[in-house]
Structures are given as C-alpha cells and as structure tokens.
Short mmCIF file of C-alpha atoms in Angstrom, two decimals:
data_model
loop_
_atom_site.label_atom_id
_atom_site.label_comp_id
_atom_site.label_asym_id
_atom_site.label_seq_id
_atom_site.Cartn_x
_atom_site.Cartn_y
_atom_site.Cartn_z
CA MET M 1 0.00 0.00 0.00
CA ASN M 2 2.75 2.38 1.06
CA ASN M 3 4.86 1.40 -1.95
CA LYS M 4 1.97 2.12 -4.35
CA SER M 5 1.45 5.48 -2.74
CA MET M 6 5.15 6.28 -3.05
CA ILE M 7 5.12 5.38 -6.75
CA ASN M 8 2.08 7.57 -7.52
CA LYS M 9 3.25 10.70 -5.73
CA PRO M 10 5.79 11.76 -8.39
CA SER M 11 3.13 11.19 -11.13
CA TYR M 12 0.74 13.57 -9.37
CA LEU M 13 3.53 16.06 -9.02
CA VAL M 14 4.37 15.85 -12.72
CA ILE M 15 0.73 16.33 -13.70
CA LEU M 16 0.39 19.29 -11.34
CA LEU M 17 3.56 20.93 -12.59
CA THR M 18 2.56 20.36 -16.22
CA ALA M 19 -0.87 21.90 -15.62
CA LEU M 20 0.61 24.90 -13.79
CA SER M 21 3.20 25.35 -16.49
CA ALA M 22 0.52 25.28 -19.23
CA TYR M 23 -1.62 27.77 -17.27
CA PHE M 24 1.20 30.23 -16.72
CA ALA M 25 2.32 29.84 -20.33
CA SER M 26 -1.16 30.75 -21.58
CA VAL M 27 -1.39 33.73 -19.19
CA SER M 28 2.02 34.84 -20.35
CA VAL M 29 1.04 34.60 -24.05
CA LEU M 30 -2.15 36.64 -23.49
CA ALA M 31 -0.19 39.25 -21.56
CA SER M 32 2.53 39.54 -24.20
CA CYS M 33 0.09 40.13 -27.08
CA GLN M 34 -0.61 43.85 -27.20
CA LEU M 35 -4.34 44.44 -26.80
CA PRO M 36 -5.63 46.53 -29.72
CA GLN M 37 -7.55 49.68 -28.87
CA GLY M 38 -11.31 49.11 -28.67
CA ILE M 39 -11.04 45.53 -27.44
CA ASP M 40 -11.68 45.09 -23.73
CA ARG M 41 -10.66 42.30 -21.41
CA PHE M 42 -13.79 40.56 -20.17
CA THR M 43 -14.64 37.70 -17.87
CA PRO M 44 -18.35 36.91 -17.96
CA GLN M 45 -20.14 35.83 -14.78
CA GLN M 46 -20.91 32.59 -16.55
CA GLN M 47 -18.84 31.05 -19.34
CA ASP M 48 -20.58 29.55 -22.36
CA ASN M 49 -19.70 25.86 -22.06
CA THR M 50 -20.95 25.14 -25.57
CA LEU M 51 -18.11 27.06 -27.23
CA PRO M 52 -15.70 24.92 -29.23
CA ALA M 53 -12.24 24.65 -27.68
CA ALA M 54 -10.65 26.34 -30.70
CA PRO M 55 -7.47 28.30 -30.00
CA VAL M 56 -9.47 31.45 -30.69
CA ASN M 57 -13.16 31.88 -31.45
CA ILE M 58 -14.87 35.14 -32.38
CA ILE M 59 -18.56 35.23 -31.52
CA ASN M 60 -20.25 38.12 -33.29
CA TYR M 61 -23.88 39.17 -32.70
CA TRP M 62 -25.31 41.18 -35.57
CA ALA M 63 -28.52 42.16 -37.38
CA THR M 64 -29.38 43.04 -40.97
CA TRP M 65 -30.86 46.40 -39.87
CA CYS M 66 -27.62 47.38 -38.12
CA GLY M 67 -25.29 49.39 -40.37
CA PRO M 68 -22.05 48.91 -38.41
CA CYS M 69 -22.76 45.17 -38.14
CA ILE M 70 -22.96 44.90 -41.92
CA LYS M 71 -19.84 47.01 -42.31
CA GLU M 72 -17.73 44.56 -40.28
CA LEU M 73 -19.04 41.29 -41.80
CA PRO M 74 -16.50 41.26 -44.68
CA THR M 75 -13.65 41.65 -42.17
CA LEU M 76 -14.99 38.71 -40.16
CA ASN M 77 -15.28 36.67 -43.36
CA ASN M 78 -11.66 37.50 -44.19
CA LEU M 79 -10.55 36.39 -40.72
CA ALA M 80 -12.40 33.11 -41.27
CA LYS M 81 -10.49 32.75 -44.57
CA GLN M 82 -7.28 32.96 -42.53
CA GLY M 83 -8.41 29.99 -40.44
CA ILE M 84 -9.74 31.90 -37.43
CA ALA M 85 -12.95 30.43 -36.03
CA VAL M 86 -15.76 32.99 -36.39
CA THR M 87 -19.32 32.37 -35.22
CA THR M 88 -21.82 34.94 -36.46
CA ILE M 89 -25.18 34.97 -34.69
CA HIS M 90 -27.98 37.08 -36.12
CA VAL M 91 -30.34 38.62 -33.55
CA GLY M 92 -33.82 37.97 -34.95
CA ASN M 93 -35.44 35.00 -36.68
CA LYS M 94 -34.90 36.23 -40.22
CA PRO M 95 -33.21 33.45 -42.22
CA LYS M 96 -34.23 34.88 -45.61
CA GLN M 97 -32.85 38.34 -44.82
CA ILE M 98 -29.63 36.77 -43.51
CA GLN M 99 -29.22 34.77 -46.72
CA THR M 100 -29.90 37.85 -48.86
CA MET M 101 -27.37 39.92 -46.93
CA PHE M 102 -24.71 37.19 -47.11
CA ASN M 103 -25.27 36.88 -50.87
CA ARG M 104 -25.02 40.64 -51.33
CA LEU M 105 -21.78 40.88 -49.35
CA VAL M 106 -20.39 37.58 -50.72
CA ILE M 107 -20.03 36.17 -47.22
CA THR M 108 -19.20 32.51 -47.75
CA LEU M 109 -17.44 31.35 -44.61
CA LEU M 110 -19.64 32.59 -41.79
CA PRO M 111 -22.55 30.65 -40.27
CA GLN M 112 -26.12 31.92 -40.73
CA THR M 113 -27.07 31.10 -37.14
CA TYR M 114 -29.78 33.21 -35.50
CA ILE M 115 -31.41 33.75 -32.12
CA ALA M 116 -34.89 35.11 -31.47
CA ASP M 117 -34.07 38.17 -29.41
CA PHE M 118 -31.43 40.24 -27.67
CA SER M 119 -31.71 38.69 -24.17
CA PRO M 120 -28.74 36.28 -24.51
CA VAL M 121 -26.58 39.19 -25.72
CA ARG M 122 -27.70 41.44 -22.89
CA GLN M 123 -26.51 38.88 -20.33
CA TYR M 124 -22.93 39.70 -21.39
CA GLY M 125 -23.54 43.36 -20.54
CA PHE M 126 -24.09 44.53 -24.11
CA ASN M 127 -26.69 47.20 -24.83
CA GLY M 128 -26.52 47.36 -28.61
CA LEU M 129 -25.27 45.78 -31.82
CA PRO M 130 -22.80 44.76 -33.08
CA ALA M 131 -21.54 42.89 -30.04
CA THR M 132 -18.48 40.68 -30.18
CA LEU M 133 -16.95 38.19 -27.77
CA ILE M 134 -13.54 36.60 -28.19
CA ALA M 135 -12.90 33.22 -26.59
CA VAL M 136 -9.49 31.66 -26.10
CA GLN M 137 -9.44 27.87 -25.71
CA GLY M 138 -13.22 27.95 -25.18
CA GLN M 139 -13.11 30.63 -22.48
CA ILE M 140 -14.46 34.13 -23.17
CA LYS M 141 -11.66 36.59 -22.49
CA TYR M 142 -12.45 39.74 -24.47
CA LYS M 143 -15.36 41.80 -25.75
CA VAL M 144 -16.01 44.59 -28.22
CA ALA M 145 -19.13 46.75 -27.86
CA GLY M 146 -19.99 48.21 -31.25
CA TYR M 147 -18.12 48.26 -34.55
CA ILE M 148 -14.67 46.65 -34.44
CA GLU M 149 -12.45 49.56 -35.39
CA THR M 150 -9.17 47.63 -35.21
CA PRO M 151 -7.70 47.34 -38.73
CA GLU M 152 -8.04 43.81 -40.13
CA ALA M 153 -4.29 43.10 -40.35
CA GLU M 154 -3.72 44.26 -36.76
CA LEU M 155 -6.69 42.23 -35.54
CA ALA M 156 -5.51 39.08 -37.36
CA LYS M 157 -2.00 39.52 -35.91
CA TRP M 158 -3.35 39.90 -32.38
CA LEU M 159 -5.72 36.92 -32.74
CA THR M 160 -2.87 34.77 -34.03
CA CYS M 161 -0.75 35.92 -31.11
CA ILE M 162 -3.33 35.03 -28.44
CA ALA M 163 -4.04 31.70 -30.14
CA LYS M 164 -0.48 30.49 -29.45
CA MET Z 1 -10.13 56.80 -30.49
CA ARG Z 2 -13.72 55.89 -30.97
CA LEU Z 3 -15.93 58.86 -31.64
CA LEU Z 4 -18.47 59.74 -29.03
CA SER Z 5 -21.39 57.78 -30.41
CA CYS Z 6 -25.02 58.50 -30.05
CA PHE Z 7 -25.19 55.43 -27.91
CA THR Z 8 -22.72 56.72 -25.36
CA ALA Z 9 -24.68 59.92 -25.22
CA ILE Z 10 -27.85 57.93 -24.69
CA THR Z 11 -26.34 56.23 -21.68
CA ILE Z 12 -25.19 59.53 -20.23
CA LEU Z 13 -28.56 61.07 -20.76
CA LEU Z 14 -30.35 58.27 -18.95
CA ALA Z 15 -29.47 60.01 -15.72
CA GLY Z 16 -30.84 63.30 -16.91
CA VAL Z 17 -34.50 62.60 -17.51
CA SER Z 18 -36.78 65.39 -16.52
CA SER Z 19 -38.55 65.01 -13.23
CA ALA Z 20 -41.35 67.34 -14.31
CA ILE Z 21 -44.90 66.09 -14.04
CA ALA Z 22 -45.85 64.32 -17.24
CA THR Z 23 -48.21 66.09 -19.56
CA PRO Z 24 -50.73 64.28 -21.76
CA LEU Z 25 -49.27 63.04 -25.03
CA SER Z 26 -49.53 65.40 -27.97
CA PHE Z 27 -47.92 65.26 -31.40
CA PHE Z 28 -48.36 66.05 -35.07
CA LEU Z 29 -46.17 63.84 -37.25
CA GLU Z 30 -46.12 61.93 -40.54
CA GLU Z 31 -46.61 58.23 -41.21
CA GLN Z 32 -45.89 56.60 -44.56
CA HIS Z 33 -49.36 55.10 -45.11
CA LEU Z 34 -51.56 57.29 -42.90
CA GLY Z 35 -50.11 60.68 -43.77
CA SER Z 36 -50.38 63.24 -40.97
CA VAL Z 37 -51.15 61.67 -37.60
CA THR Z 38 -51.69 62.90 -34.06
CA GLU Z 39 -52.04 61.24 -30.69
CA LYS Z 40 -55.77 60.91 -31.46
CA ASN Z 41 -55.11 58.26 -34.11
CA TRP Z 42 -55.46 54.68 -32.80
CA PRO Z 43 -58.45 55.41 -30.49
CA GLY Z 44 -58.88 53.00 -27.59
CA LYS Z 45 -55.32 51.72 -27.93
CA TYR Z 46 -52.33 52.00 -25.64
CA LEU Z 47 -49.25 53.54 -27.24
CA LEU Z 48 -45.76 52.21 -26.52
CA ILE Z 49 -43.33 54.86 -27.74
CA GLY Z 50 -39.58 54.95 -28.28
CA ILE Z 51 -37.46 57.64 -29.92
CA GLY Z 52 -34.26 57.30 -31.92
CA TYR Z 53 -32.99 57.27 -35.48
CA THR Z 54 -32.00 54.76 -38.12
CA SER Z 55 -28.41 55.64 -39.07
CA CYS Z 56 -26.35 54.47 -36.08
CA PRO Z 57 -22.64 55.07 -36.77
CA ASP Z 58 -20.82 52.42 -34.73
CA ILE Z 59 -23.33 50.85 -32.35
CA CYS Z 60 -27.09 50.47 -32.75
CA PRO Z 61 -29.48 50.72 -29.82
CA THR Z 62 -32.07 47.96 -29.53
CA THR Z 63 -35.03 50.24 -28.78
CA VAL Z 64 -37.16 49.12 -31.72
CA MET Z 65 -36.34 45.47 -31.04
CA ASP Z 66 -37.48 45.96 -27.44
CA LEU Z 67 -40.67 47.71 -28.56
CA SER Z 68 -41.42 44.85 -30.91
CA SER Z 69 -40.69 42.01 -28.49
CA ALA Z 70 -42.54 43.77 -25.65
CA VAL Z 71 -45.73 43.88 -27.71
CA ALA Z 72 -45.26 40.39 -29.20
CA GLY Z 73 -44.85 39.02 -25.67
CA LEU Z 74 -48.41 40.06 -24.84
CA GLY Z 75 -49.82 37.32 -27.05
CA ALA Z 76 -53.56 37.70 -27.61
CA LYS Z 77 -53.52 41.12 -25.92
CA ALA Z 78 -50.90 42.52 -28.29
CA ASP Z 79 -53.58 44.21 -30.41
CA LYS Z 80 -54.34 46.56 -27.50
CA ILE Z 81 -50.90 48.17 -27.90
CA VAL Z 82 -49.53 50.18 -30.82
CA PRO Z 83 -45.70 50.26 -30.84
CA ILE Z 84 -44.44 53.59 -32.19
CA PHE Z 85 -40.89 54.63 -33.05
CA ILE Z 86 -40.35 58.37 -33.55
CA SER Z 87 -37.29 59.66 -35.38
CA VAL Z 88 -35.33 62.49 -33.78
CA ASP Z 89 -33.25 62.82 -36.95
CA PRO Z 90 -35.73 64.16 -39.54
CA ASN Z 91 -32.80 65.54 -41.51
CA ARG Z 92 -31.75 62.00 -42.50
CA ASP Z 93 -34.82 59.83 -41.75
CA SER Z 94 -37.52 60.21 -44.38
CA VAL Z 95 -41.03 58.96 -43.65
CA LYS Z 96 -40.43 56.17 -46.18
CA ASN Z 97 -37.11 55.12 -44.62
CA ILE Z 98 -38.40 55.00 -41.10
CA ASP Z 99 -41.39 52.94 -42.23
CA LEU Z 100 -39.09 50.41 -43.95
CA TYR Z 101 -36.91 50.32 -40.85
CA VAL Z 102 -39.68 49.64 -38.32
CA LYS Z 103 -41.50 47.14 -40.54
CA TYR Z 104 -38.41 44.96 -40.42
CA PHE Z 105 -39.14 44.38 -36.74
CA SER Z 106 -42.91 44.04 -36.93
CA PRO Z 107 -45.60 44.69 -39.53
CA ASN Z 108 -47.59 46.42 -36.76
CA MET Z 109 -44.82 48.83 -35.82
CA VAL Z 110 -45.49 52.48 -36.63
CA GLY Z 111 -42.63 54.76 -37.68
CA LEU Z 112 -43.18 58.51 -37.34
CA VAL Z 113 -41.17 61.53 -38.37
CA GLY Z 114 -41.87 65.26 -38.48
CA ASN Z 115 -40.05 68.46 -39.21
CA ILE Z 116 -37.63 69.83 -36.66
CA THR Z 117 -40.34 71.86 -34.85
CA GLN Z 118 -42.71 68.90 -34.68
CA THR Z 119 -39.85 66.70 -33.47
CA THR Z 120 -38.95 69.17 -30.73
CA ASP Z 121 -42.62 69.38 -29.72
CA VAL Z 122 -43.11 65.63 -29.37
CA VAL Z 123 -39.82 65.19 -27.53
CA LYS Z 124 -40.91 67.93 -25.14
CA THR Z 125 -44.27 66.29 -24.50
CA LEU Z 126 -42.44 63.04 -23.68
CA SER Z 127 -40.07 64.95 -21.33
CA ALA Z 128 -37.29 63.39 -23.39
CA THR Z 129 -34.14 65.04 -24.76
CA TYR Z 130 -32.32 65.05 -28.08
CA GLY Z 131 -29.77 67.03 -29.99
CA TYR Z 132 -26.91 66.92 -32.46
CA SER Z 133 -23.17 67.18 -32.05
CA LEU Z 134 -19.98 67.26 -34.07
CA GLU Z 135 -16.64 66.41 -32.52
CA GLY Z 136 -18.13 66.73 -29.07
CA LYS Z 137 -19.69 70.15 -29.63
CA PRO Z 138 -23.41 70.78 -30.10
CA VAL Z 139 -24.59 71.72 -33.58
CA TYR Z 140 -27.98 73.06 -34.61
CA PRO Z 141 -30.05 73.13 -37.81
CA PRO Z 142 -29.12 73.78 -40.54
CA LEU Z 143 -26.98 70.73 -39.81
CA PRO Z 144 -23.59 70.01 -41.37
CA SER Z 145 -23.19 66.95 -43.62
CA GLN Z 146 -21.61 64.96 -40.79
CA TYR Z 147 -23.04 65.00 -37.28
CA GLU Z 148 -24.02 62.68 -34.46
CA VAL Z 149 -27.39 62.38 -32.80
CA TYR Z 150 -27.87 62.02 -29.07
CA HIS Z 151 -31.11 61.41 -27.25
CA SER Z 152 -32.61 59.97 -24.09
CA ALA Z 153 -33.64 56.36 -24.51
CA TYR Z 154 -36.66 55.64 -22.37
CA ILE Z 155 -39.72 53.79 -23.61
CA TYR Z 156 -43.07 55.36 -22.73
CA LEU Z 157 -46.44 53.70 -22.21
CA TYR Z 158 -49.49 55.92 -22.72
CA GLY Z 159 -53.07 54.85 -22.05
CA PRO Z 160 -56.06 55.24 -24.36
CA ASP Z 161 -56.67 58.61 -22.65
CA ARG Z 162 -53.09 59.59 -23.70
CA GLN Z 163 -51.97 59.97 -20.11
CA LEU Z 164 -48.56 58.58 -19.23
CA ILE Z 165 -48.79 55.21 -17.46
CA ASP Z 166 -45.14 54.15 -17.14
CA VAL Z 167 -41.62 54.79 -18.39
CA PHE Z 168 -39.19 51.93 -18.99
CA GLY Z 169 -35.42 52.35 -18.80
CA TYR Z 170 -33.16 51.49 -21.74
CA GLY Z 171 -31.85 47.96 -21.55
CA LEU Z 172 -34.74 46.62 -19.49
CA GLY Z 173 -35.56 44.26 -22.33
CA GLY Z 174 -38.75 43.37 -24.15
CA ASP Z 175 -39.70 40.53 -21.79
CA LYS Z 176 -39.75 42.69 -18.67
CA ILE Z 177 -41.56 45.54 -20.41
CA SER Z 178 -44.10 43.01 -21.65
CA GLN Z 179 -44.67 41.71 -18.14
CA LYS Z 180 -45.26 45.21 -16.80
CA ILE Z 181 -47.67 46.09 -19.59
CA ALA Z 182 -49.55 42.83 -18.96
CA THR Z 183 -49.99 43.95 -15.34
CA TYR Z 184 -51.50 47.27 -16.42
CA LEU Z 185 -53.84 45.54 -18.87
CA LYS Z 186 -54.93 43.15 -16.11
CA ILE Z 187 -55.68 46.05 -13.76
CA GLU Z 188 -57.73 47.72 -16.46
CA SER Z 189 -59.81 44.61 -17.07
CA LEU Z 190 -60.72 44.17 -13.37
#
C-alpha cells in the first residue's frame, strides 16, 4: 500500500507541474500580445460551455438592420479565410434576410445562425449591436461593444498571437 | 479613439431625464401610409413609444427590437398596444425610410417623423431630450453633412386617454416591459 502510494506521488507532481506550467504559459502569451484599442478584457459571470475549444473563437452578434454590423461582416469573413474560427449569430429570426445579406456581401465562410431576441446578448452586458466576444481555448476573455475599429491586419495579428 | 457615439450619449442622458410632471401626449407627425397623424389616431389603444434614429454610426441601440418584443410578448392582448418609433433625426430619416426600418421588426410597428419643430414638440411632451453634435460640440439646424445624434432612450407607455402610465429604462428588455404592460392591462380589465 505504502509502496503504491510512493510510486504515484511523483506522477501527481508531474501532472500538477505540467498543468501549472501550461496555465502560466497561456497567461504569459495573453499578456505579451498587445491588446488593440477598442477591445476590452472581459470575464463573464458565466462562461458559455458550448463554445468549441478552438485556440481562438470570435462570436459576433449582428442584425441586418444594423449598419455597423454589416460594415464589419466582410472583415470577419476574411478572418475566417485565414483559419480563425468565427461564429456569427444574427439577432432575430430572419433566415431569408440573412441569406440575402450574405449573398449581397459575398459572405461565404460565416454561419447563418440566429437567435430570437437580444436577451442572450444582454446577459454579457451589451446594450446594442454589433456585439463581439472573443474566446481563447473555449473561455471568453475579451469583448467589443460596437463596430470593431481595429484594422483587419492588426486584428488578425493579435488573434494569431493570443491563439499560441 | 472611438468617436463619441449617439449610444454613449444615450447612456449619459439616462441620468438626466426630466422630473417634471408628465403632460398628456400630444404630437403632429407623418406616417408613410396614414399621412399626418396625431395622438388621437389609434383610439382606444395603448401607445408604446420609443425615440431614436436609423443611421447608427458604430453601435445600434435595440429600442425598436425591445418595442417589438414587448408587444409580441403580450400574445392575444398585443392588439391593444400600438408600438411607435419616432425619429429624432428628420434631416436623414424620411417617412419612407423610417417605415421600412420599423416594418423589419414588426408589420404592426409604426414609424413617425416630423419636421424639426414637430420633433422638438413631441420630444418635449415626452419629457425626453435630443440634440446633435460634431466632434463633441453641439450643432444646430441647418446641420452640417456629418453630425451625431444624441437622445434619451426611455420607452413610454401611454393609455387610451393619452396619459402617461409608465416609463421603462433602456436595456430593461422586451420581456420585462411586456410583463409590466400585462400587469396594467390586467388592472384595467378588473
């Protein structure tokens, strides 16, 4: 019994040290990537456990009646082209209007997901659209209220940086 | 640096609502299909009113969405309420544009717009506020080509007698507004 316990102790220690090392490495990466202006650090009261554990995932709430939302869709599509996971969620059950807008803007890589109303967006403290969350390894870490003003190249560079 | 948006101004103005005693609703505005309308249109109906404009620069308030979902949430009693969105940017919002905008949210939504005097009058009767700014400084009609709009963002419920019943804060959400309206309708039916 004692022997077994002695054998397992170093294994636990290795696991613990590995986990701590991975945690501090990820914190260090996030800290070393310079946060672009307009993007805020954010820890929601409750994480969305349904998010895929992609290195980085952009969750963008938008609507076809919202000018700034439409303005940033091509940028999000371009980020998706670069391999960044982007989840667009339209606020309002309007599949036909979503399809029409995507056709008009030649948006080919973004999902046409929709939700009925604004309540799920409001729970993250947003009061308008567009509203964007950025998750790292499935955990929401950043938010942008309103149009993402960060230039596309700078945004892509930062997202690639925090994905490491 | 992000420009001071209308939305930021809305938030700031939330604290500045007038505490004056509400006066009965009164307006003279235009509607795409009805032409000139006043508060006497829609007799016997409650009016749920929000103000705003359609050309949000970098963030769009959800006022019209809240108006729409608040009324939809009333189910069979929804026909007792007329949701109305009034533009405070008549310089850019035509009667046709505001109608197209509100109909996106609900076929029953009414979009109204007037001239600058009529807009000022209806905003005054609501005890609301609005104005225009450029680079942080107020501007007045005739407006420059570029300007921002700021306004208070409450939602107002008026009864069939056009007396103010309640005022709902921005961000309360359609569900909660709906629940409160349902309470008033229940009281009325007792």
